[in-house]
Amino acid sequence: MARSTVLIAAVVLAFLVAAPMLEVMAKKYTVGDKKFWNPNINYTIWAQGKHFYVGDWLYFVFYRDQHNILEVNKADYEKCISTHPIRNYTRGAGRDIVPLYETRRYYLLDGRGGCFHGMKLSVLVETPPPPPPFTPPPSQ
Ligand SMILES: *[C@@H]1O[C@H](CO)[C@@H](O)[C@H](O)[C@H]1NC(C)=O
Ligand SMILES: *[C@@H]1O[C@H](CO)[C@@H](O)[C@H](O)[C@H]1NC(C)=O
C-alpha cells in the first residue's frame, strides 16, 4: 500500500517535472533574426542548419503596409503565386505567428509582392527528438 503510494507520487512528480520541460523545449524563431521579414534576404540560407520541431513557432516582424505572410502549396511557392493561399497568417499588426503544429513542410511567402525580392521561406517540421534517457535516482 505504502509502496504503491510512493510509486504514484513518483509518477506524478516525474510528470510535473517533465511537462514544463516540454514547454521550454518549444522554440520561437524570429524569421530573419535581426533583419526580420524583409526584401533581399535569402531565407533558404536563414533556415539552413536549423531544425524545426512540432510545437515550435515562427515569428514574423515586418512593415504591415508592405508585406504579409501567407501559406501556399509547393507549386505556388516555387512560382511565387499568392492568389490562392492555403492559409493567411496576417493579422494586421506587422507581427505574426506561424505555429508549427504538424510534421510536414510549410511553404510561406510574402503575398503582397509575390515573394517580393526573395521573401519566401520553406521549413520542414520534424518530430522532436526523444528526451535524454531518464536516470532513476539511486535506491537506498
Ligand atoms: C538562396 O540560397 C540558396 C542556397 O544557397 C540558393 O540555392 C538560392 O538560389 C538562393 N536564392 C536566391 C533568391 O538567391
Ligand atoms: C489576411 O487577413 C488579413 C486580416 O484579416 C486581411 O486584412 C488580409 O486582407 C488577408 N489577406 C489575404 C491575402 O487573404
PDB file of C-alpha atoms and ligand atoms in Angstrom:
ATOM      1  CA  MET A   1       0.000   0.000   0.000  1.00  0.00           C
ATOM      2  CA  ALA A   2       2.612   2.486   1.097  1.00  0.00           C
ATOM      3  CA  ARG A   3       4.847   1.306  -1.702  1.00  0.00           C
ATOM      4  CA  SER A   4       2.248   1.953  -4.399  1.00  0.00           C
ATOM      5  CA  THR A   5       1.573   5.401  -2.940  1.00  0.00           C
ATOM      6  CA  VAL A   6       5.259   6.194  -3.305  1.00  0.00           C
ATOM      7  CA  LEU A   7       5.173   4.872  -6.853  1.00  0.00           C
ATOM      8  CA  ILE A   8       2.180   7.028  -7.775  1.00  0.00           C
ATOM      9  CA  ALA A   9       3.828  10.032  -6.166  1.00  0.00           C
ATOM     10  CA  ALA A  10       6.965   9.345  -8.215  1.00  0.00           C
ATOM     11  CA  VAL A  11       4.965   9.130 -11.439  1.00  0.00           C
ATOM     12  CA  VAL A  12       3.114  12.358 -10.680  1.00  0.00           C
ATOM     13  CA  LEU A  13       6.378  14.073  -9.790  1.00  0.00           C
ATOM     14  CA  ALA A  14       8.036  12.864 -12.990  1.00  0.00           C
ATOM     15  CA  PHE A  15       5.107  14.255 -14.965  1.00  0.00           C
ATOM     16  CA  LEU A  16       5.203  17.595 -13.174  1.00  0.00           C
ATOM     17  CA  VAL A  17       8.907  17.870 -13.872  1.00  0.00           C
ATOM     18  CA  ALA A  18       8.660  16.732 -17.500  1.00  0.00           C
ATOM     19  CA  ALA A  19       5.672  18.854 -18.581  1.00  0.00           C
ATOM     20  CA  PRO A  20       7.333  22.268 -18.130  1.00  0.00           C
ATOM     21  CA  MET A  21      10.467  20.899 -19.795  1.00  0.00           C
ATOM     22  CA  LEU A  22       8.453  20.078 -22.900  1.00  0.00           C
ATOM     23  CA  GLU A  23       7.138  23.631 -22.885  1.00  0.00           C
ATOM     24  CA  VAL A  24      10.628  25.031 -22.591  1.00  0.00           C
ATOM     25  CA  MET A  25      11.778  22.871 -25.478  1.00  0.00           C
ATOM     26  CA  ALA A  26       9.405  24.617 -27.919  1.00  0.00           C
ATOM     27  CA  LYS A  27      11.365  27.334 -29.657  1.00  0.00           C
ATOM     28  CA  LYS A  28      10.314  30.656 -31.088  1.00  0.00           C
ATOM     29  CA  TYR A  29      12.222  31.632 -34.198  1.00  0.00           C
ATOM     30  CA  THR A  30      12.264  35.253 -35.258  1.00  0.00           C
ATOM     31  CA  VAL A  31      12.384  34.859 -39.014  1.00  0.00           C
ATOM     32  CA  GLY A  32      15.438  36.627 -40.431  1.00  0.00           C
ATOM     33  CA  ASP A  33      16.702  37.253 -36.891  1.00  0.00           C
ATOM     34  CA  LYS A  34      17.525  40.962 -36.555  1.00  0.00           C
ATOM     35  CA  LYS A  35      16.733  41.600 -40.244  1.00  0.00           C
ATOM     36  CA  PHE A  36      13.175  40.282 -39.772  1.00  0.00           C
ATOM     37  CA  TRP A  37      10.801  39.711 -42.736  1.00  0.00           C
ATOM     38  CA  ASN A  38      12.249  41.991 -45.372  1.00  0.00           C
ATOM     39  CA  PRO A  39      13.274  42.027 -49.026  1.00  0.00           C
ATOM     40  CA  ASN A  40      16.691  40.889 -50.229  1.00  0.00           C
ATOM     41  CA  ILE A  41      17.271  38.268 -47.578  1.00  0.00           C
ATOM     42  CA  ASN A  42      17.767  34.681 -48.603  1.00  0.00           C
ATOM     43  CA  TYR A  43      15.507  32.802 -46.170  1.00  0.00           C
ATOM     44  CA  THR A  44      16.688  29.465 -47.517  1.00  0.00           C
ATOM     45  CA  ILE A  45      20.080  30.356 -46.111  1.00  0.00           C
ATOM     46  CA  TRP A  46      18.462  31.640 -42.896  1.00  0.00           C
ATOM     47  CA  ALA A  47      16.736  28.264 -42.411  1.00  0.00           C
ATOM     48  CA  GLN A  48      19.847  26.243 -43.207  1.00  0.00           C
ATOM     49  CA  GLY A  49      21.176  24.199 -40.317  1.00  0.00           C
ATOM     50  CA  LYS A  50      18.099  24.865 -38.193  1.00  0.00           C
ATOM     51  CA  HIS A  51      15.817  22.084 -37.021  1.00  0.00           C
ATOM     52  CA  PHE A  52      12.158  22.949 -36.640  1.00  0.00           C
ATOM     53  CA  TYR A  53      10.087  20.677 -34.424  1.00  0.00           C
ATOM     54  CA  VAL A  54       6.360  20.307 -33.799  1.00  0.00           C
ATOM     55  CA  GLY A  55       5.382  22.919 -31.229  1.00  0.00           C
ATOM     56  CA  ASP A  56       7.934  25.486 -32.399  1.00  0.00           C
ATOM     57  CA  TRP A  57       6.701  28.710 -33.887  1.00  0.00           C
ATOM     58  CA  LEU A  58       7.876  31.260 -36.393  1.00  0.00           C
ATOM     59  CA  TYR A  59       7.612  34.927 -35.563  1.00  0.00           C
ATOM     60  CA  PHE A  60       7.420  37.373 -38.468  1.00  0.00           C
ATOM     61  CA  VAL A  61       8.079  41.071 -37.939  1.00  0.00           C
ATOM     62  CA  PHE A  62       7.564  43.427 -40.900  1.00  0.00           C
ATOM     63  CA  TYR A  63       6.129  46.675 -42.229  1.00  0.00           C
ATOM     64  CA  ARG A  64       2.423  45.922 -42.101  1.00  0.00           C
ATOM     65  CA  ASP A  65       1.597  48.163 -45.061  1.00  0.00           C
ATOM     66  CA  GLN A  66       4.116  46.472 -47.322  1.00  0.00           C
ATOM     67  CA  HIS A  67       4.147  42.768 -46.588  1.00  0.00           C
ATOM     68  CA  ASN A  68       2.109  39.870 -45.290  1.00  0.00           C
ATOM     69  CA  ILE A  69       2.570  36.216 -44.570  1.00  0.00           C
ATOM     70  CA  LEU A  70       0.694  33.503 -46.408  1.00  0.00           C
ATOM     71  CA  GLU A  71       0.995  29.758 -46.619  1.00  0.00           C
ATOM     72  CA  VAL A  72       0.780  28.256 -50.102  1.00  0.00           C
ATOM     73  CA  ASN A  73       1.308  24.856 -51.672  1.00  0.00           C
ATOM     74  CA  LYS A  74       4.628  23.698 -53.106  1.00  0.00           C
ATOM     75  CA  ALA A  75       3.839  24.553 -56.727  1.00  0.00           C
ATOM     76  CA  ASP A  76       2.694  28.066 -55.828  1.00  0.00           C
ATOM     77  CA  TYR A  77       5.717  28.528 -53.608  1.00  0.00           C
ATOM     78  CA  GLU A  78       8.076  27.671 -56.422  1.00  0.00           C
ATOM     79  CA  LYS A  79       6.329  30.092 -58.785  1.00  0.00           C
ATOM     80  CA  CYS A  80       5.610  32.726 -56.097  1.00  0.00           C
ATOM     81  CA  ILE A  81       1.871  32.650 -56.695  1.00  0.00           C
ATOM     82  CA  SER A  82      -0.128  34.058 -53.791  1.00  0.00           C
ATOM     83  CA  THR A  83      -3.622  34.224 -55.269  1.00  0.00           C
ATOM     84  CA  HIS A  84      -4.981  31.084 -53.573  1.00  0.00           C
ATOM     85  CA  PRO A  85      -3.211  30.709 -50.233  1.00  0.00           C
ATOM     86  CA  ILE A  86      -3.829  27.697 -48.009  1.00  0.00           C
ATOM     87  CA  ARG A  87      -3.721  29.951 -45.013  1.00  0.00           C
ATOM     88  CA  ASN A  88      -3.411  33.623 -44.217  1.00  0.00           C
ATOM     89  CA  TYR A  89      -1.383  34.266 -41.090  1.00  0.00           C
ATOM     90  CA  THR A  90      -1.565  38.043 -41.429  1.00  0.00           C
ATOM     91  CA  ARG A  91      -3.386  39.725 -38.568  1.00  0.00           C
ATOM     92  CA  GLY A  92      -2.636  43.321 -39.414  1.00  0.00           C
ATOM     93  CA  ALA A  93      -0.109  44.477 -36.827  1.00  0.00           C
ATOM     94  CA  GLY A  94       3.025  43.525 -38.749  1.00  0.00           C
ATOM     95  CA  ARG A  95       3.803  40.900 -36.146  1.00  0.00           C
ATOM     96  CA  ASP A  96       2.537  37.468 -36.937  1.00  0.00           C
ATOM     97  CA  ILE A  97       2.985  34.000 -35.534  1.00  0.00           C
ATOM     98  CA  VAL A  98       3.045  30.810 -37.548  1.00  0.00           C
ATOM     99  CA  PRO A  99       2.678  27.890 -35.127  1.00  0.00           C
ATOM    100  CA  LEU A 100       4.243  24.719 -36.486  1.00  0.00           C
ATOM    101  CA  TYR A 101       1.676  22.138 -35.413  1.00  0.00           C
ATOM    102  CA  GLU A 102       2.304  19.411 -37.956  1.00  0.00           C
ATOM    103  CA  THR A 103       5.227  17.336 -39.151  1.00  0.00           C
ATOM    104  CA  ARG A 104       5.384  18.406 -42.764  1.00  0.00           C
ATOM    105  CA  ARG A 105       6.894  21.056 -44.958  1.00  0.00           C
ATOM    106  CA  TYR A 106       5.429  24.551 -44.720  1.00  0.00           C
ATOM    107  CA  TYR A 107       5.646  26.926 -47.677  1.00  0.00           C
ATOM    108  CA  LEU A 108       5.368  30.560 -46.672  1.00  0.00           C
ATOM    109  CA  LEU A 109       5.692  33.729 -48.676  1.00  0.00           C
ATOM    110  CA  ASP A 110       5.037  37.426 -48.846  1.00  0.00           C
ATOM    111  CA  GLY A 111       1.841  37.685 -50.826  1.00  0.00           C
ATOM    112  CA  ARG A 112       1.860  41.427 -51.335  1.00  0.00           C
ATOM    113  CA  GLY A 113       4.547  41.329 -53.956  1.00  0.00           C
ATOM    114  CA  GLY A 114       4.684  37.641 -54.880  1.00  0.00           C
ATOM    115  CA  CYS A 115       7.800  36.745 -52.863  1.00  0.00           C
ATOM    116  CA  PHE A 116       8.902  40.356 -53.075  1.00  0.00           C
ATOM    117  CA  HIS A 117      12.686  40.292 -53.579  1.00  0.00           C
ATOM    118  CA  GLY A 118      13.083  36.782 -52.249  1.00  0.00           C
ATOM    119  CA  MET A 119      10.586  36.897 -49.379  1.00  0.00           C
ATOM    120  CA  LYS A 120       9.766  33.207 -49.232  1.00  0.00           C
ATOM    121  CA  LEU A 121      10.535  30.587 -46.641  1.00  0.00           C
ATOM    122  CA  SER A 122      10.052  26.858 -46.600  1.00  0.00           C
ATOM    123  CA  VAL A 123      10.627  24.892 -43.410  1.00  0.00           C
ATOM    124  CA  LEU A 124      10.484  21.178 -42.735  1.00  0.00           C
ATOM    125  CA  VAL A 125       8.866  20.446 -39.379  1.00  0.00           C
ATOM    126  CA  GLU A 126      10.119  17.304 -37.710  1.00  0.00           C
ATOM    127  CA  THR A 127       9.127  15.171 -34.744  1.00  0.00           C
ATOM    128  CA  PRO A 128      11.021  16.344 -31.669  1.00  0.00           C
ATOM    129  CA  PRO A 129      13.966  14.148 -30.747  1.00  0.00           C
ATOM    130  CA  PRO A 130      13.418  11.821 -27.778  1.00  0.00           C
ATOM    131  CA  PRO A 131      14.237  13.376 -24.409  1.00  0.00           C
ATOM    132  CA  PRO A 132      17.507  12.319 -22.793  1.00  0.00           C
ATOM    133  CA  PRO A 133      17.220   8.933 -21.069  1.00  0.00           C
ATOM    134  CA  PHE A 134      15.782   9.090 -17.577  1.00  0.00           C
ATOM    135  CA  THR A 135      18.248   8.060 -14.924  1.00  0.00           C
ATOM    136  CA  PRO A 136      16.484   6.882 -11.780  1.00  0.00           C
ATOM    137  CA  PRO A 137      17.969   8.168  -8.546  1.00  0.00           C
ATOM    138  CA  PRO A 138      19.991   5.534  -6.670  1.00  0.00           C
ATOM    139  CA  SER A 139      17.776   3.458  -4.381  1.00  0.00           C
ATOM    140  CA  GLN A 140      18.619   3.055  -0.745  1.00  0.00           C
TER     141      GLN A 140
HETATM  142  C1  LIG B   1      19.326  31.302 -51.704  1.00  0.00           C
HETATM  143  O1  LIG B   1      20.337  30.403 -51.301  1.00  0.00           O
HETATM  144  C2  LIG B   1      20.128  29.075 -51.796  1.00  0.00           C
HETATM  145  C3  LIG B   1      21.158  28.187 -51.137  1.00  0.00           C
HETATM  146  O2  LIG B   1      22.454  28.715 -51.264  1.00  0.00           O
HETATM  147  C4  LIG B   1      20.213  29.101 -53.322  1.00  0.00           C
HETATM  148  O3  LIG B   1      20.012  27.799 -53.818  1.00  0.00           O
HETATM  149  C5  LIG B   1      19.154  30.052 -53.849  1.00  0.00           C
HETATM  150  O4  LIG B   1      19.271  30.158 -55.252  1.00  0.00           O
HETATM  151  C6  LIG B   1      19.271  31.419 -53.203  1.00  0.00           C
HETATM  152  N1  LIG B   1      18.123  32.212 -53.616  1.00  0.00           N
HETATM  153  C7  LIG B   1      18.238  33.408 -54.130  1.00  0.00           C
HETATM  154  C8  LIG B   1      16.963  34.092 -54.475  1.00  0.00           C
HETATM  155  O5  LIG B   1      19.317  33.951 -54.299  1.00  0.00           O
HETATM  156  C1  LIG B   2      -5.314  38.179 -44.490  1.00  0.00           C
HETATM  157  O1  LIG B   2      -6.012  38.512 -43.312  1.00  0.00           O
HETATM  158  C2  LIG B   2      -5.946  39.909 -43.007  1.00  0.00           C
HETATM  159  C3  LIG B   2      -6.569  40.112 -41.627  1.00  0.00           C
HETATM  160  O2  LIG B   2      -7.832  39.505 -41.554  1.00  0.00           O
HETATM  161  C4  LIG B   2      -6.656  40.671 -44.100  1.00  0.00           C
HETATM  162  O3  LIG B   2      -6.613  42.051 -43.825  1.00  0.00           O
HETATM  163  C5  LIG B   2      -5.963  40.394 -45.424  1.00  0.00           C
HETATM  164  O4  LIG B   2      -6.687  41.012 -46.483  1.00  0.00           O
HETATM  165  C6  LIG B   2      -5.881  38.904 -45.699  1.00  0.00           C
HETATM  166  N1  LIG B   2      -5.066  38.698 -46.870  1.00  0.00           N
HETATM  167  C7  LIG B   2      -5.331  37.738 -47.783  1.00  0.00           C
HETATM  168  C8  LIG B   2      -4.410  37.670 -48.936  1.00  0.00           C
HETATM  169  O5  LIG B   2      -6.274  36.980 -47.656  1.00  0.00           O
END
